[in-house]
Amino acid sequence: MRPRTLDEFIGQDHIMGQGRLLRRAIQADMLSSLIFAGPPGTGKTTLAMVIANTTRSRFASLNAVLSGVKEVRAEIETAREQMTLHGRRTILFVDEVHRWNKAQQDALLPWVENGTVILIGATTENPFFEVNAALVSRSRIFQLRPLSADELRRVVEHALADPVRGYGSLRVRLAADALDHLIAVADGDARSLLNALQLAVETGTAQFPPPHGTEIRVSLEAAEESIQRKALLYDREGDYHYDTISAFIKSLRGSDPDAALYWMARMVAAGEDPRYILRRMLISAAEDVGMADPNALQVVEAAARAYDRVGLPEGQFHLAQAALYLATCPKSNSALGYFDARAAVEKERSRDVPRHLRDASRDRQGFGHGEGYLYPHAYRDHWVAQAYLPRQLQGRLFYSPSQQGYEARIATEVQRRRELQLALVAEDADDQEILTFSPPDSERERWLLRAAAARSAVLHDIRERVLAAAELRRHERVLVAGVGADVLVWEALRRTPEGLVAALANDRAHAERISSQASRLEALQRPLVCLAGPSRLLPAPDCAESELWPDRFEALLGRNLLQKQSDRIAALTEIRALCTPGSGRVVLAETVAHAGSRLSELFGHALSTGQRRLLAEAERAVYEDASNPMVNWDLSDVRHWFDRAGLEQAGHEQIAHTSRRTVPPAELQRWLLDESGRLGAALRSRSDETDLQQMAATMIRALPAEGVDWKTTVAVVWGVVRA
């Protein structure tokens, strides 16, 4: 009952339909080497027989399992003679071509290349993996699919109607439910269907062939006896294995518990090792669920241990429970950030471990390893901002928490801490104590200076108190400006999800840092970022986002916004003009430089009376300089400024923070001896270099290894714009 011509061939319309390449090639007898790949019973061998009945070329066939190199060479010799003597090509059909070893395939390859032999291979495996790559590259690959129910029905109808090769000459009555059963169990396999039909028809009567006119009835019961349930096609080394486990994992990842149970049941029914399935679920628990539900890994691990104790068949309950948990829990692949870090390691040159993170047990005395490290458990909430990445990678983000499950609960806190760390790393020395105005040393020492000062606690307090005073509403527009004000941007953005946050950056690096962090947000959720113009309160004219910039804001948040303004009243008047009359709020955090630590207080005990007096006089000259806007004010002046500018001061407070700070000797020496710094200039005007050198040496010897207690004071003031 096997089809012999193209017209009799049923199914595979995607390659054999009218006008398709393969059909045209067979009709024109212009075949090149072909490989048919597909499940059993889909027509691979039948298609080869159709070609044999159509072509004018010599047709020969081999079975890869039964034929060795000797048989291959014999066919090649015959093919060579046919080509030499008659100019006739040979089509060699090889069934189960994937079973050929390398020697057999290599023996055939030269003759396929020169056109003496046209190879037609049939395989149930993936030819790209199982067949010689050279043969594959010279062949067209056609994939055959299981036949549909309608196509199988046509196969049965054709077999019952054909009087020569079928049962058209007999009176066969096939019950509808019997036909449905045969088609369902055949599951796309035409060969199984025809074998079952033959068995049902030829055993449906006492003798076969029956007497003329005898009716043969094929009932559902007869059909059930004639066809057995097919064993699942499942090879642990083949495509079906990988395709099925792929479907299972993708169902887990896609949170489809029904599909996950189906594909897992299919694997177990086919004899897959449940331990292999559990291993794949352990991978999925980390890769696809990850931090969205850290408990998933424990559930799957517990299921794996339970299965080892229980085994089959009851162990299937543990498989099912693990699969259902993974399919229904929240998902996150944020652990893939590790591979971004791995790529950074492989692509970039090696980076030194920051000095404060190095092992202090060996080289602390000689090289200062471990100095400046801040022990997190000694701080509030067991956390303190400091750099843990190499300096060149500071600001690189590898982990991005999702908004799913457990990660949704920690995402905000992770982001807040990251913002504090980035703000601390980016802080410029000139926005803090007056003593840091001198030219900087190496970047590493500057970072050590900042990190050891533990200013993260100050930044946290500034952010919380400024935002508390601002009392932002969800829909309001907020302007953030000033030196180091990016620590305020992200919390303001979180508190105004339906509003707008605009950030004025004091330099291009500052703007790029904010924009880089904002790039992880959706476009509508990002802050507007512009470089500040000359007034520091309006965007620069060439800013791309200036067209979107509002004329008025409900709140203005500033950090050290007035620090270098010589005319504070004029600056506050301009601020008032940017805020909505009657309800606009202004909240400023300004460093009170003259209230911070002074060297005469920290090192006075080590100095002589004369040296101590000299240092104190120089510090008074610096901190009481009426011409220096950094130090020529205190909180009593703020009320006057606000009133003159049309602002109603609503409140103020001072944040005083003392932290352990490491002062590098080179930095201390610059403060005292460099005339370009204010303190150095004041000292030089009162003493000669020799005395100053002696004082610097004395203070350096007095530097404690664990650092000094350094005081920082920040004033937070807020008010409302008068109507």
XYZ file of C-alpha atoms in Angstrom:
723
model
C 0.000 0.000 0.000
C 3.049 2.303 -0.139
C 2.605 5.202 -2.628
C 4.567 4.878 -5.869
C 4.020 8.205 -7.633
C 3.955 11.856 -6.725
C 0.176 11.987 -7.094
C -0.272 9.139 -4.617
C 2.028 10.692 -2.019
C 0.037 12.173 0.869
C 1.219 14.842 3.291
C 4.359 16.958 3.612
C 2.799 19.778 1.610
C 5.496 22.135 2.892
C 8.040 20.333 0.686
C 5.867 18.306 -1.738
C 3.000 20.682 -2.509
C 2.374 21.987 -6.006
C 5.205 24.282 -7.074
C 7.512 23.320 -4.207
C 11.211 22.949 -5.003
C 11.484 19.241 -4.184
C 8.413 18.345 -6.250
C 9.725 20.309 -9.235
C 13.170 18.701 -8.893
C 11.666 15.182 -8.863
C 9.431 15.932 -11.853
C 12.339 17.391 -13.823
C 14.725 14.615 -12.710
C 17.221 17.254 -11.610
C 17.929 16.056 -8.109
C 21.012 16.913 -6.118
C 21.997 15.120 -2.930
C 19.202 15.142 -0.342
C 18.755 14.227 3.299
C 15.255 13.551 4.642
C 14.951 13.971 8.401
C 11.870 13.235 10.466
C 10.084 10.834 12.833
C 9.213 7.270 11.786
C 6.269 6.836 9.427
C 6.385 10.299 7.884
C 7.350 9.140 4.366
C 11.135 9.288 4.126
C 11.592 5.852 2.540
C 8.358 6.214 0.549
C 9.619 9.476 -0.922
C 12.829 7.726 -1.950
C 10.759 5.015 -3.678
C 8.736 7.693 -5.486
C 12.023 9.139 -6.737
C 13.153 5.652 -7.795
C 9.981 5.212 -9.858
C 10.337 8.652 -11.436
C 14.013 9.134 -12.210
C 15.908 7.997 -15.282
C 19.044 7.584 -13.168
C 20.119 4.262 -11.760
C 18.652 3.819 -8.281
C 20.335 1.764 -5.549
C 19.677 1.461 -1.848
C 21.681 0.530 1.217
C 20.873 0.197 4.880
C 23.467 1.934 7.016
C 23.096 -0.651 9.779
C 23.632 -3.700 7.541
C 26.111 -2.307 5.019
C 29.800 -1.841 5.636
C 32.571 -0.110 3.724
C 32.793 -3.095 1.350
C 29.184 -2.686 0.191
C 29.628 1.059 -0.150
C 32.694 0.610 -2.360
C 30.874 -1.974 -4.482
C 28.028 0.473 -5.124
C 30.527 3.210 -5.892
C 32.310 0.992 -8.427
C 29.021 0.172 -10.130
C 28.080 3.851 -10.150
C 31.451 4.752 -11.675
C 30.983 2.181 -14.455
C 27.455 3.455 -15.188
C 28.758 6.996 -15.464
C 31.796 6.048 -17.572
C 30.090 3.624 -19.960
C 26.548 4.989 -20.166
C 26.754 8.548 -18.827
C 24.116 7.603 -16.300
C 24.163 8.905 -12.777
C 23.411 6.760 -9.736
C 21.028 7.742 -6.965
C 22.080 5.968 -3.785
C 19.453 5.835 -1.060
C 20.868 5.191 2.422
C 18.354 4.489 5.170
C 19.368 5.388 8.734
C 22.274 7.374 7.308
C 23.190 8.661 10.774
C 24.267 5.115 11.671
C 27.096 5.199 9.146
C 30.512 5.488 10.717
C 33.124 7.980 9.593
C 34.910 5.481 7.326
C 31.708 4.704 5.411
C 30.856 8.361 4.979
C 34.404 9.255 3.932
C 34.386 6.481 1.312
C 31.319 8.003 -0.336
C 32.253 11.668 -0.060
C 34.580 12.034 -3.139
C 31.970 10.484 -5.448
C 29.244 12.745 -4.132
C 31.524 15.718 -4.717
C 32.241 14.831 -8.378
C 28.594 14.025 -9.152
C 28.992 10.300 -9.801
C 26.640 9.508 -6.918
C 23.607 11.450 -5.783
C 22.995 10.662 -2.135
C 19.525 10.461 -0.640
C 19.774 9.861 3.078
C 17.004 9.199 5.572
C 17.401 9.744 9.299
C 15.320 10.157 12.426
C 18.096 12.250 14.013
C 19.295 15.786 13.528
C 21.558 15.535 10.460
C 23.546 18.597 11.476
C 24.812 16.681 14.505
C 24.811 13.060 13.370
C 25.868 13.142 9.697
C 29.307 13.977 8.299
C 29.513 17.747 8.006
C 30.981 17.477 4.502
C 27.995 15.415 3.329
C 25.552 17.773 4.992
C 27.169 20.793 3.353
C 26.678 19.188 -0.086
C 23.072 18.142 0.505
C 19.720 19.826 0.762
C 18.036 19.065 4.085
C 14.267 18.485 4.103
C 12.447 17.985 7.385
C 9.374 15.748 7.321
C 6.660 16.234 9.911
C 4.138 13.810 11.446
C 1.015 13.596 9.297
C -2.093 15.437 10.426
C -5.353 13.648 11.296
C -6.882 14.681 7.948
C -3.862 13.361 6.057
C -4.013 10.042 7.925
C -7.718 9.826 7.089
C -6.847 10.272 3.398
C -4.247 7.490 3.716
C -6.926 5.106 5.054
C -9.444 6.140 2.408
C -6.874 5.560 -0.330
C -5.980 2.119 1.061
C -9.645 1.075 1.266
C -10.368 2.344 -2.254
C -7.370 0.930 -4.167
C -8.500 -2.385 -5.733
C -4.981 -3.552 -6.614
C -2.719 -2.657 -3.690
C -5.438 -1.994 -1.157
C -8.826 -3.352 -0.149
C -10.943 -1.731 -2.867
C -12.019 -5.141 -4.162
C -13.396 -6.138 -0.743
C -16.459 -4.975 1.192
C -14.782 -3.394 4.188
C -16.907 -1.390 6.629
C -14.715 0.565 9.009
C -16.630 2.007 11.957
C -16.167 5.749 12.447
C -15.030 5.364 16.044
C -12.601 2.642 14.980
C -11.082 4.953 12.373
C -10.802 7.756 14.926
C -9.038 5.402 17.319
C -6.556 4.213 14.680
C -5.737 7.805 13.705
C -5.356 8.953 17.302
C -3.039 6.123 18.303
C -0.989 6.313 15.096
C -0.100 9.879 16.118
C 1.083 11.036 12.714
C 2.740 7.711 11.743
C 1.275 6.506 8.427
C 3.185 3.212 8.524
C 1.737 2.260 11.920
C -1.713 3.214 10.682
C -1.507 1.054 7.562
C -0.074 -1.891 9.496
C -2.931 -1.656 11.992
C -5.513 -1.375 9.204
C -4.051 -4.430 7.496
C -4.163 -6.435 10.722
C -7.735 -5.371 11.502
C -9.045 -6.136 8.011
C -7.238 -9.423 7.432
C -8.138 -10.830 10.852
C -11.730 -9.610 10.693
C -12.931 -12.723 8.898
C -12.481 -16.463 9.357
C -10.340 -16.721 6.252
C -8.554 -14.247 4.082
C -9.166 -13.459 1.375
C -12.848 -14.032 2.182
C -15.440 -15.477 -0.201
C -16.722 -13.003 -2.773
C -19.284 -10.613 -1.374
C -18.372 -11.161 2.272
C -18.548 -7.989 4.364
C -15.640 -7.341 6.695
C -16.591 -5.198 9.695
C -13.877 -3.412 11.655
C -15.281 -2.350 15.008
C -13.710 -0.202 17.707
C -12.786 -3.350 19.642
C -11.017 -4.795 16.601
C -9.186 -1.529 16.041
C -8.042 -1.428 19.671
C -6.651 -4.953 19.355
C -4.949 -4.169 16.062
C -2.927 -1.155 17.146
C -0.943 -0.789 20.315
C -0.016 2.422 22.024
C 3.234 3.634 20.549
C 6.250 3.854 22.778
C 7.227 7.478 23.075
C 9.950 8.374 20.617
C 12.658 9.450 23.012
C 16.388 9.059 22.608
C 18.463 10.474 25.440
C 21.161 11.425 22.964
C 18.880 12.751 20.238
C 16.816 15.775 19.315
C 13.662 14.608 21.082
C 15.510 14.506 24.380
C 16.828 18.042 24.012
C 13.617 19.394 22.493
C 11.476 17.977 25.298
C 13.678 19.183 28.141
C 13.846 22.560 26.389
C 10.041 22.713 26.260
C 9.884 21.777 29.951
C 12.351 24.453 31.071
C 10.702 27.102 28.898
C 7.323 26.190 30.397
C 8.747 26.691 33.890
C 10.293 29.988 32.828
C 7.021 31.064 31.248
C 5.024 30.230 34.424
C 2.783 27.660 32.711
C 2.227 24.873 35.283
C 0.039 22.825 32.928
C 2.652 22.680 30.183
C 5.394 22.014 32.736
C 3.528 18.986 34.104
C 2.817 17.704 30.590
C 6.404 17.856 29.363
C 7.732 16.395 32.586
C 5.213 13.545 32.424
C 6.254 12.908 28.847
C 9.894 12.612 29.857
C 9.188 10.345 32.826
C 6.891 8.126 30.746
C 9.628 7.785 28.122
C 12.120 6.620 30.740
C 14.084 9.794 31.383
C 16.078 9.694 34.618
C 14.150 11.839 37.155
C 17.476 12.910 38.664
C 18.332 14.579 35.368
C 15.021 16.468 35.475
C 15.730 17.535 39.055
C 19.204 18.748 38.090
C 17.689 20.909 35.371
C 15.144 22.275 37.845
C 17.983 23.167 40.230
C 19.531 25.195 37.420
C 16.199 26.853 36.636
C 15.692 27.755 40.302
C 18.836 29.891 40.168
C 18.723 31.061 36.547
C 15.025 31.819 36.018
C 13.664 32.331 39.549
C 16.750 33.537 41.366
C 16.322 36.378 43.810
C 12.622 36.810 43.039
C 12.086 33.794 45.318
C 15.318 32.571 46.983
C 13.263 29.799 48.603
C 12.822 28.095 45.207
C 16.311 26.622 45.330
C 15.598 25.109 48.748
C 12.299 23.607 47.547
C 13.898 21.909 44.536
C 16.884 20.729 46.577
C 14.508 19.260 49.179
C 12.532 17.539 46.401
C 15.750 16.050 45.000
C 16.752 14.684 48.416
C 13.252 13.318 48.996
C 13.275 11.597 45.613
C 16.580 9.909 46.443
C 14.951 8.461 49.560
C 11.593 7.521 48.060
C 12.289 6.642 44.418
C 9.635 5.753 41.851
C 6.694 5.679 41.610
C 5.891 7.824 44.677
C 8.855 10.083 43.956
C 6.816 11.558 41.126
C 4.966 13.601 43.755
C 8.214 15.348 44.636
C 8.986 15.969 40.976
C 5.538 17.465 40.503
C 5.767 19.650 43.603
C 9.125 21.078 42.553
C 7.907 21.728 39.003
C 4.700 23.389 40.194
C 6.615 25.601 42.630
C 8.991 26.783 39.909
C 6.160 27.326 37.430
C 4.064 29.411 39.815
C 6.624 31.479 41.756
C 7.824 34.949 40.634
C 10.700 35.055 38.159
C 13.924 37.025 37.866
C 17.086 36.428 35.870
C 19.106 39.092 37.661
C 21.728 36.452 38.489
C 22.856 36.849 34.872
C 24.597 39.972 36.143
C 27.377 37.599 37.161
C 28.126 36.923 33.497
C 28.307 40.660 32.809
C 30.891 40.847 35.582
C 32.677 37.830 34.092
C 32.747 39.549 30.701
C 34.199 42.671 32.316
C 36.922 40.547 33.896
C 37.781 38.845 30.599
C 37.659 41.916 28.358
C 39.343 44.482 30.553
C 42.804 44.489 31.992
C 43.184 43.355 35.574
C 42.444 45.903 38.276
C 44.165 46.272 41.619
C 42.205 45.513 44.749
C 41.499 48.857 46.482
C 43.967 49.357 49.290
C 41.359 49.536 52.042
C 39.999 46.104 50.966
C 43.343 44.308 50.979
C 44.370 41.799 53.622
C 45.597 43.807 56.596
C 47.112 40.825 58.395
C 50.302 40.814 56.300
C 51.176 44.210 54.830
C 49.419 46.784 56.968
C 52.628 48.232 58.420
C 54.696 48.340 55.258
C 52.125 49.174 52.594
C 49.078 50.342 54.517
C 46.919 47.464 53.340
C 43.481 47.527 54.924
C 43.799 51.096 56.171
C 40.596 53.060 55.790
C 38.327 50.011 55.677
C 35.024 50.698 57.404
C 33.609 47.739 59.324
C 29.894 47.702 58.309
C 28.690 46.119 61.567
C 29.913 49.160 63.475
C 27.388 51.381 61.703
C 23.662 51.880 61.714
C 21.760 49.071 59.966
C 25.110 47.248 59.674
C 25.936 49.148 56.489
C 28.198 52.004 55.451
C 28.909 53.397 52.000
C 32.388 52.706 50.716
C 33.914 51.585 47.432
C 34.192 47.849 46.876
C 34.959 47.910 43.141
C 38.324 48.925 41.678
C 38.479 52.669 41.113
C 38.214 52.344 37.323
C 35.005 50.315 37.633
C 33.267 52.411 40.272
C 29.749 53.118 39.061
C 29.502 49.960 36.920
C 26.248 48.113 37.588
C 26.114 44.346 37.260
C 23.059 43.564 39.388
C 19.653 45.024 38.533
C 16.941 43.787 40.915
C 13.599 43.088 39.271
C 10.209 44.127 40.599
C 9.195 40.523 41.279
C 8.700 38.761 44.592
C 11.472 39.109 47.148
C 13.493 41.357 44.837
C 10.632 43.844 44.692
C 10.940 44.232 48.468
C 14.691 44.824 48.420
C 14.996 46.751 45.137
C 14.370 50.176 46.640
C 16.845 49.668 49.486
C 19.484 48.279 47.091
C 19.027 51.310 44.880
C 19.153 53.769 47.780
C 22.393 52.293 49.080
C 23.855 52.276 45.590
C 22.953 55.937 45.177
C 24.712 56.796 48.436
C 27.800 54.875 47.365
C 27.902 56.544 43.954
C 27.325 59.965 45.496
C 30.113 59.347 47.990
C 32.534 58.219 45.298
C 31.624 61.199 43.113
C 31.802 63.793 45.910
C 34.289 66.514 45.179
C 36.527 67.617 47.995
C 35.584 71.260 47.549
C 32.011 70.804 48.706
C 33.113 69.884 52.204
C 35.549 71.252 54.756
C 37.667 74.225 53.871
C 40.862 72.217 54.341
C 40.264 70.115 51.243
C 40.600 73.027 48.792
C 44.285 72.303 48.165
C 45.365 70.519 44.975
C 44.499 66.811 45.130
C 46.837 63.903 45.527
C 46.332 60.637 43.633
C 42.778 59.477 43.004
C 43.276 56.492 45.271
C 44.278 58.623 48.271
C 41.388 60.981 47.643
C 38.985 58.047 47.673
C 40.566 56.693 50.845
C 40.112 60.112 52.431
C 36.430 60.250 51.555
C 35.606 56.644 52.334
C 37.366 56.694 55.687
C 35.383 59.814 56.637
C 32.242 57.686 56.554
C 30.296 60.502 54.981
C 27.709 57.958 53.870
C 25.915 58.483 57.171
C 25.874 62.232 56.569
C 24.580 61.756 53.018
C 21.847 59.472 54.318
C 20.791 61.998 56.953
C 20.875 64.866 54.467
C 18.709 62.970 52.016
C 16.161 61.873 54.608
C 15.844 65.275 56.303
C 15.678 67.266 53.085
C 12.953 65.026 51.678
C 11.058 65.031 54.973
C 11.053 68.833 55.021
C 9.988 69.030 51.359
C 6.799 66.974 51.965
C 6.609 66.066 48.287
C 3.331 64.971 46.744
C 3.127 62.294 44.063
C 2.202 64.706 41.245
C 4.597 67.576 41.965
C 7.430 68.999 39.883
C 10.766 69.116 41.683
C 14.007 70.899 40.791
C 17.226 69.475 42.280
C 20.350 71.628 42.050
C 23.697 72.251 43.671
C 27.055 70.580 44.208
C 26.629 66.853 44.879
C 22.836 67.136 44.760
C 22.387 63.872 42.847
C 22.011 62.123 46.206
C 18.576 63.818 46.321
C 17.474 63.070 42.750
C 16.498 59.431 43.071
C 14.545 59.683 46.310
C 12.660 62.672 44.900
C 11.916 60.606 41.799
C 10.538 57.774 43.919
C 8.265 60.140 45.821
C 6.812 61.847 42.728
C 5.853 58.962 40.391
C 3.184 61.042 38.618
C 5.201 64.259 38.721
C 8.561 65.338 37.347
C 12.104 65.675 38.646
C 14.558 67.998 36.915
C 18.244 67.895 37.855
C 20.762 70.660 37.223
C 24.275 69.230 37.049
C 27.189 71.465 37.935
C 29.485 69.819 35.360
C 29.318 67.402 32.434
C 30.617 64.426 34.439
C 27.875 65.049 36.999
C 25.238 65.112 34.222
C 26.574 61.937 32.617
C 26.555 60.147 35.958
C 22.877 60.959 36.551
C 21.928 60.124 32.945
C 23.770 56.807 33.119
C 21.858 55.768 36.215
C 18.579 56.991 34.699
C 19.078 54.953 31.517
C 17.809 51.854 33.344
C 14.397 53.501 33.774
C 11.627 53.825 31.213
C 11.775 57.076 29.262
C 8.760 58.620 31.000
C 10.161 57.806 34.436
C 13.565 59.423 33.937
C 14.519 62.801 35.399
C 15.256 65.708 33.097
C 19.007 66.328 33.253
C 20.704 69.524 32.080
C 23.987 71.263 32.685
C 23.488 74.341 34.832
C 23.920 77.715 33.182
C 25.938 80.628 34.590
C 23.394 81.316 37.349
C 23.494 77.640 38.490
C 19.664 77.772 38.679
C 18.660 77.568 35.005
C 19.684 75.028 32.357
C 22.403 75.933 29.902
C 20.975 77.276 26.602
C 22.287 74.307 24.596
C 20.650 71.669 26.820
C 18.622 69.233 24.698
C 15.944 68.903 27.376
C 15.522 72.617 28.046
C 12.348 72.642 25.903
C 10.714 70.267 28.393
C 11.909 72.312 31.371
C 8.978 73.694 33.420
C 8.778 77.409 34.163
C 7.697 76.715 37.757
C 8.306 73.987 40.297
C 6.367 72.993 43.406
C 9.633 72.274 45.229
C 13.320 73.122 44.906
C 15.885 70.937 46.663
C 19.447 72.187 46.852
C 22.709 70.924 48.261
C 25.452 73.499 48.777
C 23.551 75.664 46.316
C 24.522 78.898 48.098
C 28.025 77.758 49.007
C 29.880 79.903 46.474
C 27.244 82.595 45.919
C 28.556 86.003 46.937
C 25.021 87.486 46.922
C 22.795 84.958 48.719
C 19.714 87.234 48.658
C 19.880 87.588 44.866
C 20.282 83.822 44.505
C 17.286 83.139 46.770
C 15.237 85.715 44.863
C 15.955 83.801 41.661
C 15.022 80.571 43.449
C 11.710 82.111 44.533
C 10.928 83.009 40.902
C 11.276 79.332 39.950
C 8.715 78.152 42.532
C 4.921 78.382 42.511
C 3.750 81.403 44.558
C 2.066 80.647 47.844
C 2.860 76.925 47.926
C 6.319 76.405 46.473
C 8.814 74.954 48.952
C 12.553 75.522 49.091
C 14.763 73.117 51.051
C 18.521 73.693 51.172
C 21.311 71.637 52.744
C 24.468 73.717 53.196
C 27.765 72.594 54.696
C 28.735 74.768 57.673
C 32.472 74.782 57.062
C 33.467 76.843 60.116
C 31.661 74.377 62.424
C 33.710 71.399 61.257
C 36.856 69.924 62.752
C 40.014 72.013 62.977
C 43.576 70.731 62.968
C 44.420 72.702 66.110
C 41.771 70.705 67.992
C 42.866 67.346 66.578
C 46.652 67.742 66.925
C 47.003 70.482 69.558
C 48.161 67.991 72.181
C 51.223 67.105 70.088
C 52.273 70.700 69.335
C 54.231 73.154 71.398
C 52.408 76.161 72.823
C 53.801 78.405 70.109
C 52.911 76.000 67.308
C 49.402 75.519 68.687
C 48.888 79.298 68.919
C 50.195 79.796 65.370
C 47.884 77.138 63.913
C 44.840 78.455 65.809
C 45.461 82.016 64.584
C 45.779 80.849 60.984
C 42.550 78.854 61.265
C 40.701 81.864 62.700
C 41.928 83.930 59.787
C 40.528 81.363 57.373
C 37.221 80.640 59.095
C 36.459 84.262 60.026
C 37.198 85.690 56.586
C 34.212 87.949 55.855
C 34.982 87.906 52.128
C 34.784 84.117 51.844
C 31.182 82.983 51.135
C 32.089 79.520 52.377
C 32.518 80.651 55.967
C 31.016 84.113 56.373
C 27.562 83.008 57.536
C 25.707 81.006 60.137
C 22.078 79.998 60.734
C 21.158 83.397 62.148
C 21.843 84.903 58.722
C 19.532 82.529 56.885
C 16.304 84.002 58.292
C 17.367 87.440 57.033
C 18.199 86.086 53.569
C 14.890 84.257 53.281
C 12.879 87.281 54.377
C 14.616 89.660 51.958
C 14.112 87.208 49.083
C 10.362 86.795 49.681
C 10.550 83.404 51.381
C 8.932 82.486 54.667
C 11.381 80.359 56.644
C 9.511 77.374 58.022
C 12.312 75.681 59.924
C 15.945 74.719 60.178
C 18.174 72.169 61.866
C 21.829 71.221 61.994
C 23.178 67.759 61.271
C 26.386 67.157 63.207
C 28.224 63.938 62.505
C 31.519 62.640 63.849
C 33.271 59.800 62.060
C 36.622 58.125 61.929
C 38.726 59.639 59.164
C 42.107 58.616 57.828
C 44.290 61.620 56.963
C 47.120 60.674 54.572
C 50.433 62.328 55.525
C 50.797 63.826 52.052
C 47.397 65.488 52.385
C 48.235 66.930 55.814
C 51.502 68.276 54.452
C 49.730 70.066 51.599
C 47.198 71.669 53.928
C 50.012 73.158 55.995
C 52.667 73.995 53.404
C 50.941 74.693 50.091
C 50.498 78.457 49.681
C 47.760 77.973 47.067
C 45.499 76.673 49.824
C 43.870 79.116 52.233
C 45.317 77.539 55.376
C 48.801 77.234 53.863
C 48.740 80.880 52.793
C 47.599 82.008 56.262
C 50.379 80.010 57.938
C 53.083 81.237 55.537
C 52.120 84.846 56.247
C 52.729 84.229 59.974
C 55.800 81.935 59.972
C 58.750 80.779 57.900
C 59.044 77.520 56.009
C 61.447 75.897 58.489
C 59.041 76.282 61.401
C 56.149 75.090 59.271
C 58.133 72.022 58.175
C 58.822 71.175 61.827
C 55.152 71.598 62.731
C 54.080 69.400 59.805
C 56.563 66.687 60.814
C 55.292 66.779 64.411
C 51.674 66.441 63.310
C 52.480 63.605 60.887
C 54.202 61.684 63.689
C 51.090 62.222 65.819
C 48.743 60.817 63.159
C 47.009 57.812 64.773
C 46.966 54.666 62.629
C 43.236 54.226 63.219
C 42.445 57.765 61.996
C 41.008 60.829 63.720
C 37.503 61.749 64.866
C 36.361 64.233 62.248
C 33.292 66.429 62.726
C 31.047 67.474 59.848
C 28.149 69.928 60.210
C 25.393 70.514 57.660
C 22.555 73.026 58.034
C 19.171 72.100 56.555
C 16.862 75.106 56.101
C 13.459 75.223 54.469
C 10.793 77.765 53.670
C 7.713 78.574 51.585
C 7.383 81.100 48.761
C 5.126 83.976 49.754
C 2.038 84.524 47.613
